[in-house]
Amino acid sequence: IIDLKLPFDYEIILSDDASTDGTWELAQKLAKQYKQIMLTRCDTHDYPCYTNSQRSGWNRQNAYKLATGKYIVFMDGDDYYKEGTKVLQKQWEMLEAHPECTAAMANNLIIQDSADWDTVCYQDEAKEYAEGHIISSVEYMTNAGLRSAAAFMFRRLESEDNPLANLRGFFSDTITTAYYLQFGDIICLDNKDSGYVYVQYPKSASHNSEWNAGDWAV
């Protein structure tokens, strides 16, 4: 994110879920180096989380309560932005120009863990929108496919300190997106503006037995 050289002030909130692999120590080192970074920790053992989706939900709530910006973007710790992408700048510009929209939507790139870059593709190959095209939340839910929350920049809701708390931890990316889309339309970026790279693992919540155990019901 820092390498993107964004043309606006921003904060990076890193929420660590009781990791024991050196992540927290690395985060502390980065926070000393970059003034934009704010650190917080939680422990999902303190909350009855039954699936990976719920654990990530609790962690995001822990980060969200510290957010002060006008807009918010979610990013998983194992994903990254393509070098040189302007996707965050483009989303910001579109939301500034369209106050009636609650979100700016890109199309994430997706790659399998350890795969060669030439295998990367769009998360939703079937859907491409013209630059600046506006769709309603109903159209998104019925026709646009279900992209991860990381495809969006959301207009942060000022009416609640932590709107994600209403989801009580029981949510995946798609449910997070659906919550925000109650409050306005979506402005779309062309696929060529995509820059978020989602790294997919065979043992992720949506690719193992744990998904059947609870996330489908959620």
PDB file of C-alpha atoms in Angstrom:
ATOM      1  CA  ILE A   1       0.000   0.000   0.000  1.00  0.00           C
ATOM      2  CA  ILE A   2       2.760   2.427   0.930  1.00  0.00           C
ATOM      3  CA  ASP A   3       4.531   1.756  -2.379  1.00  0.00           C
ATOM      4  CA  LEU A   4       1.432   2.934  -4.294  1.00  0.00           C
ATOM      5  CA  LYS A   5       2.251   6.607  -3.492  1.00  0.00           C
ATOM      6  CA  LEU A   6      -1.373   7.583  -2.899  1.00  0.00           C
ATOM      7  CA  PRO A   7      -2.325  11.257  -3.468  1.00  0.00           C
ATOM      8  CA  PHE A   8      -4.355  11.571  -0.247  1.00  0.00           C
ATOM      9  CA  ASP A   9      -3.850  11.099   3.477  1.00  0.00           C
ATOM     10  CA  TYR A  10      -4.636   7.596   4.726  1.00  0.00           C
ATOM     11  CA  GLU A  11      -4.219   5.261   7.669  1.00  0.00           C
ATOM     12  CA  ILE A  12      -3.318   1.579   7.720  1.00  0.00           C
ATOM     13  CA  ILE A  13      -4.836  -0.331  10.612  1.00  0.00           C
ATOM     14  CA  LEU A  14      -3.174  -3.698  11.186  1.00  0.00           C
ATOM     15  CA  SER A  15      -5.185  -6.031  13.393  1.00  0.00           C
ATOM     16  CA  ASP A  16      -3.331  -9.135  14.513  1.00  0.00           C
ATOM     17  CA  ASP A  17      -5.231 -12.190  15.762  1.00  0.00           C
ATOM     18  CA  ALA A  18      -2.818 -13.557  18.378  1.00  0.00           C
ATOM     19  CA  SER A  19      -0.326 -14.743  15.761  1.00  0.00           C
ATOM     20  CA  THR A  20       2.745 -16.683  16.858  1.00  0.00           C
ATOM     21  CA  ASP A  21       4.672 -16.704  13.579  1.00  0.00           C
ATOM     22  CA  GLY A  22       6.483 -13.358  13.852  1.00  0.00           C
ATOM     23  CA  THR A  23       3.711 -11.313  12.251  1.00  0.00           C
ATOM     24  CA  TRP A  24       3.193  -9.071  15.288  1.00  0.00           C
ATOM     25  CA  GLU A  25       6.898  -8.395  15.638  1.00  0.00           C
ATOM     26  CA  LEU A  26       7.099  -7.466  11.936  1.00  0.00           C
ATOM     27  CA  ALA A  27       4.060  -5.194  12.320  1.00  0.00           C
ATOM     28  CA  GLN A  28       5.728  -3.379  15.238  1.00  0.00           C
ATOM     29  CA  LYS A  29       8.851  -2.845  13.147  1.00  0.00           C
ATOM     30  CA  LEU A  30       6.814  -1.427  10.240  1.00  0.00           C
ATOM     31  CA  ALA A  31       4.819   0.853  12.546  1.00  0.00           C
ATOM     32  CA  LYS A  32       8.043   2.476  13.719  1.00  0.00           C
ATOM     33  CA  GLN A  33       9.083   3.003  10.111  1.00  0.00           C
ATOM     34  CA  TYR A  34       5.780   4.334   8.690  1.00  0.00           C
ATOM     35  CA  LYS A  35       3.612   6.894  10.481  1.00  0.00           C
ATOM     36  CA  GLN A  36       0.470   5.739   8.610  1.00  0.00           C
ATOM     37  CA  ILE A  37       0.398   2.387  10.442  1.00  0.00           C
ATOM     38  CA  MET A  38      -1.696   1.828  13.560  1.00  0.00           C
ATOM     39  CA  LEU A  39      -1.527  -1.488  15.423  1.00  0.00           C
ATOM     40  CA  THR A  40      -4.137  -3.431  17.357  1.00  0.00           C
ATOM     41  CA  ARG A  41      -4.504  -7.030  18.538  1.00  0.00           C
ATOM     42  CA  CYS A  42      -7.326  -9.417  19.341  1.00  0.00           C
ATOM     43  CA  ASP A  43      -7.684 -13.078  20.226  1.00  0.00           C
ATOM     44  CA  THR A  44     -10.541 -15.022  18.690  1.00  0.00           C
ATOM     45  CA  HIS A  45     -10.211 -17.579  21.475  1.00  0.00           C
ATOM     46  CA  ASP A  46     -12.088 -14.976  23.528  1.00  0.00           C
ATOM     47  CA  TYR A  47     -15.072 -15.236  21.172  1.00  0.00           C
ATOM     48  CA  PRO A  48     -16.996 -18.351  20.070  1.00  0.00           C
ATOM     49  CA  CYS A  49     -15.713 -18.386  16.474  1.00  0.00           C
ATOM     50  CA  TYR A  50     -16.428 -21.668  14.719  1.00  0.00           C
ATOM     51  CA  THR A  51     -15.168 -20.989  11.200  1.00  0.00           C
ATOM     52  CA  ASN A  52     -12.394 -19.056   9.475  1.00  0.00           C
ATOM     53  CA  SER A  53     -15.041 -16.626   8.265  1.00  0.00           C
ATOM     54  CA  GLN A  54     -16.120 -15.796  11.804  1.00  0.00           C
ATOM     55  CA  ARG A  55     -12.541 -15.415  12.997  1.00  0.00           C
ATOM     56  CA  SER A  56     -11.716 -12.967  10.224  1.00  0.00           C
ATOM     57  CA  GLY A  57     -14.955 -11.127  11.021  1.00  0.00           C
ATOM     58  CA  TRP A  58     -13.998 -10.648  14.653  1.00  0.00           C
ATOM     59  CA  ASN A  59     -10.562  -9.438  13.608  1.00  0.00           C
ATOM     60  CA  ARG A  60     -11.995  -6.910  11.147  1.00  0.00           C
ATOM     61  CA  GLN A  61     -14.345  -5.534  13.786  1.00  0.00           C
ATOM     62  CA  ASN A  62     -11.349  -5.060  16.046  1.00  0.00           C
ATOM     63  CA  ALA A  63      -9.644  -2.962  13.356  1.00  0.00           C
ATOM     64  CA  TYR A  64     -12.757  -1.083  12.230  1.00  0.00           C
ATOM     65  CA  LYS A  65     -13.389   0.516  15.620  1.00  0.00           C
ATOM     66  CA  LEU A  66     -10.170   2.510  15.170  1.00  0.00           C
ATOM     67  CA  ALA A  67     -10.964   3.783  11.667  1.00  0.00           C
ATOM     68  CA  THR A  68     -11.282   7.550  11.232  1.00  0.00           C
ATOM     69  CA  GLY A  69     -11.161   7.953   7.440  1.00  0.00           C
ATOM     70  CA  LYS A  70     -13.912   8.968   5.043  1.00  0.00           C
ATOM     71  CA  TYR A  71     -13.548   5.702   3.104  1.00  0.00           C
ATOM     72  CA  ILE A  72     -12.510   2.196   4.044  1.00  0.00           C
ATOM     73  CA  VAL A  73     -10.875  -0.693   2.201  1.00  0.00           C
ATOM     74  CA  PHE A  74     -10.427  -4.228   3.520  1.00  0.00           C
ATOM     75  CA  MET A  75      -7.277  -6.198   2.784  1.00  0.00           C
ATOM     76  CA  ASP A  76      -6.285  -9.681   3.894  1.00  0.00           C
ATOM     77  CA  GLY A  77      -2.775 -10.118   5.245  1.00  0.00           C
ATOM     78  CA  ASP A  78      -1.766 -12.704   2.655  1.00  0.00           C
ATOM     79  CA  ASP A  79      -2.843 -10.659  -0.395  1.00  0.00           C
ATOM     80  CA  TYR A  80      -1.173  -7.696  -2.109  1.00  0.00           C
ATOM     81  CA  TYR A  81      -1.549  -4.909  -4.654  1.00  0.00           C
ATOM     82  CA  LYS A  82       0.027  -5.250  -8.093  1.00  0.00           C
ATOM     83  CA  GLU A  83       3.026  -2.982  -8.498  1.00  0.00           C
ATOM     84  CA  GLY A  84       2.107   0.333 -10.105  1.00  0.00           C
ATOM     85  CA  THR A  85      -1.665  -0.098  -9.828  1.00  0.00           C
ATOM     86  CA  LYS A  86      -3.785   3.042  -9.442  1.00  0.00           C
ATOM     87  CA  VAL A  87      -6.877   1.175  -8.262  1.00  0.00           C
ATOM     88  CA  LEU A  88      -7.150   2.873  -4.847  1.00  0.00           C
ATOM     89  CA  GLN A  89      -6.613   6.309  -6.364  1.00  0.00           C
ATOM     90  CA  LYS A  90      -9.262   5.617  -9.029  1.00  0.00           C
ATOM     91  CA  GLN A  91     -11.785   4.388  -6.448  1.00  0.00           C
ATOM     92  CA  TRP A  92     -11.175   7.452  -4.300  1.00  0.00           C
ATOM     93  CA  GLU A  93     -11.607   9.800  -7.253  1.00  0.00           C
ATOM     94  CA  MET A  94     -14.881   8.125  -8.239  1.00  0.00           C
ATOM     95  CA  LEU A  95     -16.393   8.273  -4.754  1.00  0.00           C
ATOM     96  CA  GLU A  96     -15.382  11.920  -4.412  1.00  0.00           C
ATOM     97  CA  ALA A  97     -17.151  12.663  -7.707  1.00  0.00           C
ATOM     98  CA  HIS A  98     -20.248  10.552  -6.937  1.00  0.00           C
ATOM     99  CA  PRO A  99     -21.547  11.206  -3.393  1.00  0.00           C
ATOM    100  CA  GLU A 100     -24.679   9.165  -4.207  1.00  0.00           C
ATOM    101  CA  CYS A 101     -22.571   5.988  -4.397  1.00  0.00           C
ATOM    102  CA  THR A 102     -21.678   3.982  -1.334  1.00  0.00           C
ATOM    103  CA  ALA A 103     -18.924   1.955  -3.015  1.00  0.00           C
ATOM    104  CA  ALA A 104     -16.490   1.893  -5.919  1.00  0.00           C
ATOM    105  CA  MET A 105     -16.029  -1.623  -7.329  1.00  0.00           C
ATOM    106  CA  ALA A 106     -13.023  -3.057  -9.118  1.00  0.00           C
ATOM    107  CA  ASN A 107     -12.425  -6.654 -10.194  1.00  0.00           C
ATOM    108  CA  ASN A 108      -9.836  -8.494  -8.118  1.00  0.00           C
ATOM    109  CA  LEU A 109      -7.100 -10.522  -9.685  1.00  0.00           C
ATOM    110  CA  ILE A 110      -6.803 -14.062  -8.356  1.00  0.00           C
ATOM    111  CA  ILE A 111      -3.845 -16.432  -8.253  1.00  0.00           C
ATOM    112  CA  GLN A 112      -3.264 -19.802  -6.632  1.00  0.00           C
ATOM    113  CA  ASP A 113      -0.634 -19.954  -3.914  1.00  0.00           C
ATOM    114  CA  SER A 114       2.867 -20.481  -5.387  1.00  0.00           C
ATOM    115  CA  ALA A 115       1.544 -20.363  -8.970  1.00  0.00           C
ATOM    116  CA  ASP A 116       3.319 -18.555 -11.807  1.00  0.00           C
ATOM    117  CA  TRP A 117       2.150 -14.998 -12.528  1.00  0.00           C
ATOM    118  CA  ASP A 118       1.034 -15.973 -16.035  1.00  0.00           C
ATOM    119  CA  THR A 119      -1.801 -17.991 -14.412  1.00  0.00           C
ATOM    120  CA  VAL A 120      -3.394 -14.929 -12.817  1.00  0.00           C
ATOM    121  CA  CYS A 121      -6.964 -14.134 -13.890  1.00  0.00           C
ATOM    122  CA  TYR A 122      -9.899 -11.979 -12.810  1.00  0.00           C
ATOM    123  CA  GLN A 123     -11.940 -13.177  -9.870  1.00  0.00           C
ATOM    124  CA  ASP A 124     -15.082 -12.728 -11.960  1.00  0.00           C
ATOM    125  CA  GLU A 125     -14.111 -13.424 -15.573  1.00  0.00           C
ATOM    126  CA  ALA A 126     -17.709 -13.255 -16.766  1.00  0.00           C
ATOM    127  CA  LYS A 127     -18.415  -9.648 -15.775  1.00  0.00           C
ATOM    128  CA  GLU A 128     -16.794  -6.507 -17.098  1.00  0.00           C
ATOM    129  CA  TYR A 129     -18.211  -3.013 -16.696  1.00  0.00           C
ATOM    130  CA  ALA A 130     -17.541   0.218 -18.513  1.00  0.00           C
ATOM    131  CA  GLU A 131     -15.547   2.812 -16.610  1.00  0.00           C
ATOM    132  CA  GLY A 132     -17.884   4.915 -14.477  1.00  0.00           C
ATOM    133  CA  HIS A 133     -20.921   2.649 -14.972  1.00  0.00           C
ATOM    134  CA  ILE A 134     -23.270   2.823 -11.967  1.00  0.00           C
ATOM    135  CA  ILE A 135     -25.267  -0.166 -10.774  1.00  0.00           C
ATOM    136  CA  SER A 136     -27.716  -0.548  -7.910  1.00  0.00           C
ATOM    137  CA  SER A 137     -27.185  -2.876  -4.984  1.00  0.00           C
ATOM    138  CA  VAL A 138     -30.034  -5.047  -6.286  1.00  0.00           C
ATOM    139  CA  GLU A 139     -28.353  -5.375  -9.677  1.00  0.00           C
ATOM    140  CA  TYR A 140     -25.089  -6.302  -8.002  1.00  0.00           C
ATOM    141  CA  MET A 141     -26.659  -8.972  -5.818  1.00  0.00           C
ATOM    142  CA  THR A 142     -28.661 -10.509  -8.666  1.00  0.00           C
ATOM    143  CA  ASN A 143     -26.409 -10.084 -11.702  1.00  0.00           C
ATOM    144  CA  ALA A 144     -22.890  -8.959 -10.906  1.00  0.00           C
ATOM    145  CA  GLY A 145     -21.521 -12.057  -9.219  1.00  0.00           C
ATOM    146  CA  LEU A 146     -20.077 -12.034  -5.730  1.00  0.00           C
ATOM    147  CA  ARG A 147     -16.660 -10.414  -5.544  1.00  0.00           C
ATOM    148  CA  SER A 148     -14.709 -10.321  -2.314  1.00  0.00           C
ATOM    149  CA  ALA A 149     -14.974  -7.236  -0.112  1.00  0.00           C
ATOM    150  CA  ALA A 150     -11.422  -6.330  -1.168  1.00  0.00           C
ATOM    151  CA  ALA A 151     -12.765  -5.381  -4.618  1.00  0.00           C
ATOM    152  CA  PHE A 152     -14.473  -2.356  -3.070  1.00  0.00           C
ATOM    153  CA  MET A 153     -13.723   0.975  -1.512  1.00  0.00           C
ATOM    154  CA  PHE A 154     -16.653   1.739   0.790  1.00  0.00           C
ATOM    155  CA  ARG A 155     -17.937   5.059   2.060  1.00  0.00           C
ATOM    156  CA  ARG A 156     -17.486   4.705   5.809  1.00  0.00           C
ATOM    157  CA  LEU A 157     -20.744   4.903   7.726  1.00  0.00           C
ATOM    158  CA  GLU A 158     -20.756   7.791  10.163  1.00  0.00           C
ATOM    159  CA  SER A 159     -24.034   6.833  11.836  1.00  0.00           C
ATOM    160  CA  GLU A 160     -22.504   3.911  13.719  1.00  0.00           C
ATOM    161  CA  ASP A 161     -19.210   3.498  15.534  1.00  0.00           C
ATOM    162  CA  ASN A 162     -18.773  -0.033  14.224  1.00  0.00           C
ATOM    163  CA  PRO A 163     -21.398  -1.167  11.694  1.00  0.00           C
ATOM    164  CA  LEU A 164     -19.730  -4.549  11.320  1.00  0.00           C
ATOM    165  CA  ALA A 165     -20.676  -5.302  14.915  1.00  0.00           C
ATOM    166  CA  ASN A 166     -24.272  -5.670  13.700  1.00  0.00           C
ATOM    167  CA  LEU A 167     -23.146  -8.785  11.852  1.00  0.00           C
ATOM    168  CA  ARG A 168     -22.064 -10.320  15.182  1.00  0.00           C
ATOM    169  CA  GLY A 169     -18.963 -11.848  13.697  1.00  0.00           C
ATOM    170  CA  PHE A 170     -20.944 -14.204  11.457  1.00  0.00           C
ATOM    171  CA  PHE A 171     -19.915 -12.965   8.061  1.00  0.00           C
ATOM    172  CA  SER A 172     -17.769 -13.588   5.047  1.00  0.00           C
ATOM    173  CA  ASP A 173     -16.588 -11.063   2.465  1.00  0.00           C
ATOM    174  CA  THR A 174     -19.864 -11.254   0.561  1.00  0.00           C
ATOM    175  CA  ILE A 175     -21.937 -10.494   3.664  1.00  0.00           C
ATOM    176  CA  THR A 176     -19.735  -7.509   4.518  1.00  0.00           C
ATOM    177  CA  THR A 177     -20.340  -6.153   1.022  1.00  0.00           C
ATOM    178  CA  ALA A 178     -24.089  -6.725   1.230  1.00  0.00           C
ATOM    179  CA  TYR A 179     -24.236  -4.768   4.478  1.00  0.00           C
ATOM    180  CA  TYR A 180     -22.672  -1.651   2.937  1.00  0.00           C
ATOM    181  CA  LEU A 181     -24.730  -1.853  -0.227  1.00  0.00           C
ATOM    182  CA  GLN A 182     -27.905  -1.062   1.696  1.00  0.00           C
ATOM    183  CA  PHE A 183     -26.848   2.576   1.654  1.00  0.00           C
ATOM    184  CA  GLY A 184     -26.286   3.533  -1.985  1.00  0.00           C
ATOM    185  CA  ASP A 185     -25.320   2.593  -5.522  1.00  0.00           C
ATOM    186  CA  ILE A 186     -22.014   1.224  -6.833  1.00  0.00           C
ATOM    187  CA  ILE A 187     -19.735   2.902  -9.356  1.00  0.00           C
ATOM    188  CA  CYS A 188     -17.614   0.502 -11.394  1.00  0.00           C
ATOM    189  CA  LEU A 189     -14.020   0.504 -12.572  1.00  0.00           C
ATOM    190  CA  ASP A 190     -12.928  -1.118 -15.803  1.00  0.00           C
ATOM    191  CA  ASN A 191     -11.196  -4.473 -15.324  1.00  0.00           C
ATOM    192  CA  LYS A 192      -7.914  -3.012 -16.552  1.00  0.00           C
ATOM    193  CA  ASP A 193      -7.854  -0.849 -13.403  1.00  0.00           C
ATOM    194  CA  SER A 194      -7.830  -3.911 -11.132  1.00  0.00           C
ATOM    195  CA  GLY A 195      -4.825  -4.220  -8.877  1.00  0.00           C
ATOM    196  CA  TYR A 196      -5.724  -6.220  -5.784  1.00  0.00           C
ATOM    197  CA  VAL A 197      -4.280  -9.737  -6.006  1.00  0.00           C
ATOM    198  CA  TYR A 198      -6.186 -12.358  -4.027  1.00  0.00           C
ATOM    199  CA  VAL A 199      -3.970 -15.332  -3.179  1.00  0.00           C
ATOM    200  CA  GLN A 200      -6.052 -18.503  -2.949  1.00  0.00           C
ATOM    201  CA  TYR A 201      -5.060 -21.472  -0.815  1.00  0.00           C
ATOM    202  CA  PRO A 202      -6.379 -25.048  -1.044  1.00  0.00           C
ATOM    203  CA  LYS A 203      -7.063 -25.020   2.721  1.00  0.00           C
ATOM    204  CA  SER A 204      -8.903 -21.702   2.834  1.00  0.00           C
ATOM    205  CA  ALA A 205     -12.359 -21.458   4.411  1.00  0.00           C
ATOM    206  CA  SER A 206     -14.076 -21.772   1.045  1.00  0.00           C
ATOM    207  CA  HIS A 207     -12.056 -24.779  -0.103  1.00  0.00           C
ATOM    208  CA  ASN A 208     -12.220 -27.291   2.712  1.00  0.00           C
ATOM    209  CA  SER A 209     -14.659 -29.171   4.935  1.00  0.00           C
ATOM    210  CA  GLU A 210     -14.884 -26.250   7.346  1.00  0.00           C
ATOM    211  CA  TRP A 211     -16.886 -24.356   4.718  1.00  0.00           C
ATOM    212  CA  ASN A 212     -19.569 -27.051   4.797  1.00  0.00           C
ATOM    213  CA  ALA A 213     -19.519 -27.030   8.592  1.00  0.00           C
ATOM    214  CA  GLY A 214     -20.761 -23.491   8.950  1.00  0.00           C
ATOM    215  CA  ASP A 215     -20.031 -20.879   6.325  1.00  0.00           C
ATOM    216  CA  TRP A 216     -22.747 -21.968   3.902  1.00  0.00           C
ATOM    217  CA  ALA A 217     -25.303 -21.541   6.674  1.00  0.00           C
ATOM    218  CA  VAL A 218     -23.917 -18.070   7.403  1.00  0.00           C
TER     219      VAL A 218
END
